[in-house]
Amino acid sequence: IEVLREKEFLAYFLVNWDITTYARSKGYFHVGRGSGANSLVAYLLRITDVDPIELDLYFERFINLYRSNPPDFDLDFSWTDRDDVTRYIFERYEHVALLGAYNTFQYRAVVRELSKVFGLPKHEVDVLASGRFDPAKLGEVERAVIRYSSVLRDFPNQISIHACGIVIADRPIHRTCATFLPPKGFPTTQYDMVVAEDLDLHKFDILSQRGLAKIKDALDLIAHTDPSAQIDIHDMKRFKADERVQQLLREADAIGCFYVESPAMRMLMRKL
């Protein structure tokens, strides 16, 4: 807690706690993941379900006095619930915006755009964009396209919305940047996560996944067939002691389990 206080991250933790508390009050399932699981404070606030002391996790990987960038929680919600959680955040806090993101020019795209400006025919554009050409045989215009493409490479091409980032500030967002209103209907910053960090603004990651929706559907079916059954998906102690769960993991029978269903994770579980 002293580290959090010295780094002025207490408010960040409390906002994440507020978001997850709202989710529980609505019956929404959530999972806190990422390096935030290394924090005992996050566990006690029920932001995550991982006890870092039991698992001997390294807190300094999450936050330490010499780390300049802010901490990062990834909060997963069901894809059916995420929009309502986002709506709550915008209604609960005064200075909020979705985080913008930039798609930048890469070689092929910038060559094609510049070739349009110079009016090059399509077959010449295709050759330049492929990168398979002899520089000595290029004409003056083609050489100009290649020269200017190296200047424009990595420049912003178009702005979009960050996949999950929401900025919550203690001052009006428009004091630090302009915002725009995309089809989602929420104000969105015209800077990306890197600039937000430079401005000392905290990014909150509100993600969605189908796995939690499937779990909710399964529990609804169980409640329908056996109303007396009581299952708490946050009861990690019970699940870890369940031999049937352990056997499924040993056999890598994990399709539908969001975090361990990839081929690489299933192969790893068979080897453990």
mmCIF file of C-alpha atoms in Angstrom:
data_model
loop_
_atom_site.group_PDB
_atom_site.id
_atom_site.type_symbol
_atom_site.label_atom_id
_atom_site.label_comp_id
_atom_site.label_asym_id
_atom_site.label_seq_id
_atom_site.Cartn_x
_atom_site.Cartn_y
_atom_site.Cartn_z
ATOM 1 C CA ILE A 1 0.000 0.000 0.000
ATOM 2 C CA GLU A 2 2.902 2.335 0.683
ATOM 3 C CA VAL A 3 4.139 1.810 -2.854
ATOM 4 C CA LEU A 4 0.677 2.547 -4.228
ATOM 5 C CA ARG A 5 0.418 5.676 -2.124
ATOM 6 C CA GLU A 6 3.867 6.918 -3.103
ATOM 7 C CA LYS A 7 3.165 6.303 -6.798
ATOM 8 C CA GLU A 8 -0.293 7.904 -6.412
ATOM 9 C CA PHE A 9 -2.118 4.848 -7.727
ATOM 10 C CA LEU A 10 -4.712 4.506 -4.958
ATOM 11 C CA ALA A 11 -7.430 6.203 -7.014
ATOM 12 C CA TYR A 12 -6.682 3.859 -9.917
ATOM 13 C CA PHE A 13 -7.299 0.826 -7.723
ATOM 14 C CA LEU A 14 -10.476 2.285 -6.262
ATOM 15 C CA VAL A 15 -11.939 3.042 -9.674
ATOM 16 C CA ASN A 16 -11.298 -0.559 -10.750
ATOM 17 C CA TRP A 17 -12.905 -1.699 -7.498
ATOM 18 C CA ASP A 18 -15.925 0.489 -8.209
ATOM 19 C CA ILE A 19 -16.303 -0.956 -11.714
ATOM 20 C CA THR A 20 -16.126 -4.565 -10.539
ATOM 21 C CA THR A 21 -18.456 -3.826 -7.613
ATOM 22 C CA TYR A 22 -21.045 -2.489 -10.035
ATOM 23 C CA ALA A 23 -20.640 -5.582 -12.194
ATOM 24 C CA ARG A 24 -21.248 -7.895 -9.223
ATOM 25 C CA SER A 25 -24.304 -5.873 -8.187
ATOM 26 C CA LYS A 26 -25.791 -6.517 -11.628
ATOM 27 C CA GLY A 27 -24.898 -10.199 -11.609
ATOM 28 C CA TYR A 28 -22.242 -9.766 -14.302
ATOM 29 C CA PHE A 29 -19.320 -12.156 -14.324
ATOM 30 C CA HIS A 30 -15.874 -10.623 -14.568
ATOM 31 C CA VAL A 31 -12.256 -11.709 -14.527
ATOM 32 C CA GLY A 32 -9.339 -9.499 -13.549
ATOM 33 C CA ARG A 33 -6.165 -10.637 -15.269
ATOM 34 C CA GLY A 34 -2.744 -9.489 -16.362
ATOM 35 C CA SER A 35 0.072 -8.485 -14.043
ATOM 36 C CA GLY A 36 -2.582 -6.945 -11.744
ATOM 37 C CA ALA A 37 -3.069 -10.458 -10.394
ATOM 38 C CA ASN A 38 0.291 -10.004 -8.635
ATOM 39 C CA SER A 39 -1.285 -7.517 -6.224
ATOM 40 C CA LEU A 40 -2.700 -8.573 -2.851
ATOM 41 C CA VAL A 41 -4.640 -5.294 -2.688
ATOM 42 C CA ALA A 42 -6.381 -6.180 -5.961
ATOM 43 C CA TYR A 43 -7.246 -9.610 -4.532
ATOM 44 C CA LEU A 44 -8.642 -8.162 -1.308
ATOM 45 C CA LEU A 45 -10.696 -5.639 -3.280
ATOM 46 C CA ARG A 46 -12.024 -8.562 -5.374
ATOM 47 C CA ILE A 47 -10.725 -7.030 -8.584
ATOM 48 C CA THR A 48 -9.008 -10.362 -9.210
ATOM 49 C CA ASP A 49 -9.559 -13.873 -7.843
ATOM 50 C CA VAL A 50 -5.873 -14.728 -7.576
ATOM 51 C CA ASP A 51 -4.147 -14.845 -4.192
ATOM 52 C CA PRO A 52 -0.576 -13.756 -5.014
ATOM 53 C CA ILE A 53 0.762 -14.923 -1.657
ATOM 54 C CA GLU A 54 -0.509 -18.460 -2.183
ATOM 55 C CA LEU A 55 1.038 -18.569 -5.653
ATOM 56 C CA ASP A 56 4.179 -16.632 -4.728
ATOM 57 C CA LEU A 57 3.667 -14.014 -7.448
ATOM 58 C CA TYR A 58 6.101 -11.155 -7.889
ATOM 59 C CA PHE A 59 4.433 -7.841 -6.990
ATOM 60 C CA GLU A 60 7.234 -5.736 -8.511
ATOM 61 C CA ARG A 61 6.343 -7.071 -11.949
ATOM 62 C CA PHE A 62 3.089 -5.156 -11.574
ATOM 63 C CA ILE A 63 4.280 -2.006 -9.799
ATOM 64 C CA ASN A 64 7.593 -0.871 -8.418
ATOM 65 C CA LEU A 65 9.110 2.469 -7.458
ATOM 66 C CA TYR A 66 11.312 2.539 -10.550
ATOM 67 C CA ARG A 67 8.576 1.837 -13.092
ATOM 68 C CA SER A 68 7.460 5.014 -14.841
ATOM 69 C CA ASN A 69 4.381 3.768 -16.696
ATOM 70 C CA PRO A 70 1.121 3.259 -14.758
ATOM 71 C CA PRO A 71 -0.222 -0.134 -13.650
ATOM 72 C CA ASP A 72 -2.462 -2.070 -15.963
ATOM 73 C CA PHE A 73 -5.529 -4.114 -15.071
ATOM 74 C CA ASP A 74 -7.342 -6.080 -17.750
ATOM 75 C CA LEU A 75 -10.984 -6.505 -16.735
ATOM 76 C CA ASP A 76 -12.872 -9.087 -18.777
ATOM 77 C CA PHE A 77 -16.664 -9.075 -18.944
ATOM 78 C CA SER A 78 -19.121 -11.073 -20.956
ATOM 79 C CA TRP A 79 -19.683 -9.664 -24.430
ATOM 80 C CA THR A 80 -23.351 -9.297 -23.444
ATOM 81 C CA ASP A 81 -22.500 -7.138 -20.406
ATOM 82 C CA ARG A 82 -19.599 -4.993 -21.528
ATOM 83 C CA ASP A 83 -21.708 -2.241 -23.114
ATOM 84 C CA ASP A 84 -23.630 -1.714 -19.891
ATOM 85 C CA VAL A 85 -20.403 -1.552 -17.875
ATOM 86 C CA THR A 86 -19.101 1.068 -20.317
ATOM 87 C CA ARG A 87 -22.333 3.034 -19.984
ATOM 88 C CA TYR A 88 -21.995 2.933 -16.185
ATOM 89 C CA ILE A 89 -18.459 4.316 -16.335
ATOM 90 C CA PHE A 90 -19.543 7.254 -18.490
ATOM 91 C CA GLU A 91 -22.470 8.010 -16.195
ATOM 92 C CA ARG A 92 -20.531 7.506 -12.952
ATOM 93 C CA TYR A 93 -17.493 9.648 -13.763
ATOM 94 C CA GLU A 94 -17.473 13.170 -15.100
ATOM 95 C CA HIS A 95 -14.365 13.299 -17.298
ATOM 96 C CA VAL A 96 -14.379 10.144 -19.401
ATOM 97 C CA ALA A 97 -13.570 9.280 -23.000
ATOM 98 C CA LEU A 98 -12.824 6.242 -25.089
ATOM 99 C CA LEU A 99 -9.180 6.032 -26.062
ATOM 100 C CA GLY A 100 -8.251 6.688 -29.652
ATOM 101 C CA ALA A 101 -5.820 4.621 -31.686
ATOM 102 C CA TYR A 102 -3.935 5.323 -34.886
ATOM 103 C CA ASN A 103 -3.373 3.105 -37.872
ATOM 104 C CA THR A 104 -0.031 4.171 -39.312
ATOM 105 C CA PHE A 105 1.308 4.132 -42.842
ATOM 106 C CA GLN A 106 3.379 1.079 -43.647
ATOM 107 C CA TYR A 107 5.480 0.601 -46.754
ATOM 108 C CA ARG A 108 2.927 -0.839 -49.159
ATOM 109 C CA ALA A 109 0.108 1.499 -48.135
ATOM 110 C CA VAL A 110 2.191 4.671 -48.276
ATOM 111 C CA VAL A 111 3.684 3.703 -51.657
ATOM 112 C CA ARG A 112 0.214 3.170 -53.096
ATOM 113 C CA GLU A 113 -1.077 6.478 -51.720
ATOM 114 C CA LEU A 114 1.909 8.429 -53.057
ATOM 115 C CA SER A 115 1.653 6.684 -56.409
ATOM 116 C CA LYS A 116 -1.912 7.969 -56.722
ATOM 117 C CA VAL A 117 -0.661 11.502 -56.125
ATOM 118 C CA PHE A 118 1.924 11.147 -58.906
ATOM 119 C CA GLY A 119 -0.560 9.409 -61.217
ATOM 120 C CA LEU A 120 1.453 6.243 -61.778
ATOM 121 C CA PRO A 121 -0.299 3.408 -63.666
ATOM 122 C CA LYS A 122 -1.433 0.370 -61.690
ATOM 123 C CA HIS A 123 1.189 -2.076 -62.957
ATOM 124 C CA GLU A 124 3.987 0.292 -61.868
ATOM 125 C CA VAL A 125 2.309 0.819 -58.491
ATOM 126 C CA ASP A 126 2.150 -2.950 -57.952
ATOM 127 C CA VAL A 127 5.861 -3.316 -58.692
ATOM 128 C CA LEU A 128 6.837 -0.520 -56.294
ATOM 129 C CA ALA A 129 4.522 -1.815 -53.546
ATOM 130 C CA SER A 130 5.962 -5.324 -53.841
ATOM 131 C CA GLY A 131 9.465 -4.017 -53.097
ATOM 132 C CA ARG A 132 10.904 -6.272 -55.791
ATOM 133 C CA PHE A 133 12.532 -3.868 -58.199
ATOM 134 C CA ASP A 134 15.938 -2.646 -59.309
ATOM 135 C CA PRO A 135 16.465 0.904 -57.921
ATOM 136 C CA ALA A 136 18.840 1.703 -60.790
ATOM 137 C CA LYS A 137 16.030 1.192 -63.305
ATOM 138 C CA LEU A 138 13.527 3.494 -61.588
ATOM 139 C CA GLY A 139 12.527 6.759 -63.192
ATOM 140 C CA GLU A 140 12.574 10.119 -61.467
ATOM 141 C CA VAL A 141 8.946 9.890 -60.351
ATOM 142 C CA GLU A 142 9.321 6.344 -59.009
ATOM 143 C CA ARG A 143 12.429 7.375 -57.057
ATOM 144 C CA ALA A 144 10.463 10.308 -55.576
ATOM 145 C CA VAL A 145 7.709 7.921 -54.454
ATOM 146 C CA ILE A 146 10.220 5.661 -52.699
ATOM 147 C CA ARG A 147 12.028 8.627 -51.148
ATOM 148 C CA TYR A 148 8.881 10.252 -49.780
ATOM 149 C CA SER A 149 7.510 6.905 -48.597
ATOM 150 C CA SER A 150 10.438 6.579 -46.196
ATOM 151 C CA VAL A 151 9.520 9.998 -44.773
ATOM 152 C CA LEU A 152 5.819 9.200 -44.318
ATOM 153 C CA ARG A 153 6.270 5.677 -43.005
ATOM 154 C CA ASP A 154 4.803 5.250 -39.479
ATOM 155 C CA PHE A 155 2.906 8.548 -39.800
ATOM 156 C CA PRO A 156 -0.772 8.296 -38.732
ATOM 157 C CA ASN A 157 -3.007 7.159 -41.557
ATOM 158 C CA GLN A 158 -6.412 7.125 -39.896
ATOM 159 C CA ILE A 159 -7.805 7.300 -36.376
ATOM 160 C CA SER A 160 -9.836 4.522 -34.833
ATOM 161 C CA ILE A 161 -10.973 3.461 -31.366
ATOM 162 C CA HIS A 162 -8.775 1.487 -28.988
ATOM 163 C CA ALA A 163 -10.097 -2.045 -28.560
ATOM 164 C CA CYS A 164 -10.768 -1.667 -24.831
ATOM 165 C CA GLY A 165 -9.196 1.505 -23.416
ATOM 166 C CA ILE A 166 -11.186 4.113 -21.479
ATOM 167 C CA VAL A 167 -9.593 7.252 -20.058
ATOM 168 C CA ILE A 168 -10.893 8.619 -16.756
ATOM 169 C CA ALA A 169 -9.399 11.966 -15.755
ATOM 170 C CA ASP A 170 -9.674 14.438 -12.879
ATOM 171 C CA ARG A 171 -10.057 17.328 -15.311
ATOM 172 C CA PRO A 172 -11.961 17.880 -18.561
ATOM 173 C CA ILE A 173 -10.545 15.741 -21.356
ATOM 174 C CA HIS A 174 -10.720 18.643 -23.808
ATOM 175 C CA ARG A 175 -8.057 20.478 -21.798
ATOM 176 C CA THR A 176 -5.496 17.999 -23.069
ATOM 177 C CA CYS A 177 -6.849 17.105 -26.503
ATOM 178 C CA ALA A 178 -9.741 17.346 -28.916
ATOM 179 C CA THR A 179 -12.340 14.606 -28.938
ATOM 180 C CA PHE A 180 -14.634 13.250 -31.618
ATOM 181 C CA LEU A 181 -17.908 11.322 -31.498
ATOM 182 C CA PRO A 182 -17.789 8.023 -33.417
ATOM 183 C CA PRO A 183 -20.835 5.823 -34.085
ATOM 184 C CA LYS A 184 -20.576 4.254 -30.601
ATOM 185 C CA GLY A 185 -21.835 7.563 -29.222
ATOM 186 C CA PHE A 186 -19.100 8.132 -26.623
ATOM 187 C CA PRO A 187 -16.506 10.921 -26.866
ATOM 188 C CA THR A 188 -13.155 9.575 -28.030
ATOM 189 C CA THR A 189 -9.714 11.115 -27.596
ATOM 190 C CA GLN A 190 -7.585 12.044 -30.575
ATOM 191 C CA TYR A 191 -4.463 10.743 -28.876
ATOM 192 C CA ASP A 192 -3.447 7.144 -28.301
ATOM 193 C CA MET A 193 -2.431 5.226 -25.182
ATOM 194 C CA VAL A 194 1.222 6.304 -25.415
ATOM 195 C CA VAL A 195 0.327 9.997 -25.330
ATOM 196 C CA ALA A 196 -2.222 9.347 -22.574
ATOM 197 C CA GLU A 197 0.537 7.862 -20.414
ATOM 198 C CA ASP A 198 2.788 10.827 -21.159
ATOM 199 C CA LEU A 199 -0.009 13.117 -19.939
ATOM 200 C CA ASP A 200 -0.294 11.056 -16.735
ATOM 201 C CA LEU A 201 -3.804 9.877 -17.593
ATOM 202 C CA HIS A 202 -4.902 6.433 -16.487
ATOM 203 C CA LYS A 203 -6.236 3.945 -19.006
ATOM 204 C CA PHE A 204 -8.812 1.412 -17.879
ATOM 205 C CA ASP A 205 -9.085 -1.738 -19.989
ATOM 206 C CA ILE A 206 -12.668 -2.978 -20.271
ATOM 207 C CA LEU A 207 -12.633 -6.097 -22.431
ATOM 208 C CA SER A 208 -15.224 -8.620 -23.487
ATOM 209 C CA GLN A 209 -15.112 -12.318 -24.216
ATOM 210 C CA ARG A 210 -17.610 -15.018 -25.088
ATOM 211 C CA GLY A 211 -16.304 -17.476 -22.497
ATOM 212 C CA LEU A 212 -17.983 -15.705 -19.588
ATOM 213 C CA ALA A 213 -21.269 -15.585 -21.514
ATOM 214 C CA LYS A 214 -21.045 -19.353 -22.039
ATOM 215 C CA ILE A 215 -20.422 -19.889 -18.330
ATOM 216 C CA LYS A 216 -23.448 -17.733 -17.491
ATOM 217 C CA ASP A 217 -25.606 -19.711 -19.919
ATOM 218 C CA ALA A 218 -24.385 -22.981 -18.385
ATOM 219 C CA LEU A 219 -25.219 -21.798 -14.863
ATOM 220 C CA ASP A 220 -28.678 -20.691 -16.009
ATOM 221 C CA LEU A 221 -29.290 -24.191 -17.364
ATOM 222 C CA ILE A 222 -28.096 -25.755 -14.100
ATOM 223 C CA ALA A 223 -30.363 -23.448 -12.095
ATOM 224 C CA HIS A 224 -33.279 -24.440 -14.321
ATOM 225 C CA THR A 225 -32.720 -28.184 -13.887
ATOM 226 C CA ASP A 226 -31.520 -28.069 -10.258
ATOM 227 C CA PRO A 227 -32.681 -24.897 -8.433
ATOM 228 C CA SER A 228 -30.929 -26.003 -5.239
ATOM 229 C CA ALA A 229 -27.464 -25.970 -6.838
ATOM 230 C CA GLN A 230 -25.245 -23.124 -5.647
ATOM 231 C CA ILE A 231 -22.249 -22.324 -7.832
ATOM 232 C CA ASP A 232 -19.998 -19.309 -7.343
ATOM 233 C CA ILE A 233 -17.590 -18.857 -10.258
ATOM 234 C CA HIS A 234 -15.287 -16.848 -8.000
ATOM 235 C CA ASP A 235 -14.874 -19.751 -5.533
ATOM 236 C CA MET A 236 -11.339 -20.516 -6.642
ATOM 237 C CA LYS A 237 -10.579 -22.671 -3.598
ATOM 238 C CA ARG A 238 -13.368 -25.079 -4.499
ATOM 239 C CA PHE A 239 -12.425 -25.307 -8.162
ATOM 240 C CA LYS A 240 -8.738 -25.854 -7.467
ATOM 241 C CA ALA A 241 -9.574 -28.768 -5.151
ATOM 242 C CA ASP A 242 -11.995 -30.370 -7.613
ATOM 243 C CA GLU A 243 -10.380 -33.502 -9.017
ATOM 244 C CA ARG A 244 -12.650 -33.434 -12.080
ATOM 245 C CA VAL A 245 -11.464 -29.933 -12.979
ATOM 246 C CA GLN A 246 -7.854 -31.009 -12.531
ATOM 247 C CA GLN A 247 -8.396 -34.046 -14.760
ATOM 248 C CA LEU A 248 -9.920 -31.924 -17.529
ATOM 249 C CA LEU A 249 -6.900 -29.625 -17.433
ATOM 250 C CA ARG A 250 -4.443 -32.536 -17.426
ATOM 251 C CA GLU A 251 -6.154 -33.901 -20.527
ATOM 252 C CA ALA A 252 -6.196 -30.410 -22.081
ATOM 253 C CA ASP A 253 -9.962 -30.718 -22.497
ATOM 254 C CA ALA A 254 -10.268 -26.941 -22.342
ATOM 255 C CA ILE A 255 -12.088 -25.794 -25.481
ATOM 256 C CA GLY A 256 -14.319 -22.907 -24.430
ATOM 257 C CA CYS A 257 -12.030 -21.929 -21.530
ATOM 258 C CA PHE A 258 -10.883 -18.561 -22.795
ATOM 259 C CA TYR A 259 -7.413 -18.416 -21.261
ATOM 260 C CA VAL A 260 -6.243 -21.988 -21.860
ATOM 261 C CA GLU A 261 -8.004 -23.114 -25.036
ATOM 262 C CA SER A 262 -5.302 -22.137 -27.530
ATOM 263 C CA PRO A 263 -3.317 -25.018 -29.094
ATOM 264 C CA ALA A 264 -0.121 -23.851 -27.373
ATOM 265 C CA MET A 265 -1.734 -23.769 -23.911
ATOM 266 C CA ARG A 266 -3.394 -27.154 -24.390
ATOM 267 C CA MET A 267 -0.083 -28.655 -25.480
ATOM 268 C CA LEU A 268 1.579 -27.143 -22.401
ATOM 269 C CA MET A 269 -1.076 -28.542 -20.053
ATOM 270 C CA ARG A 270 -0.518 -32.041 -21.404
ATOM 271 C CA LYS A 271 3.177 -31.718 -20.557
ATOM 272 C CA LEU A 272 2.721 -30.433 -17.001
#
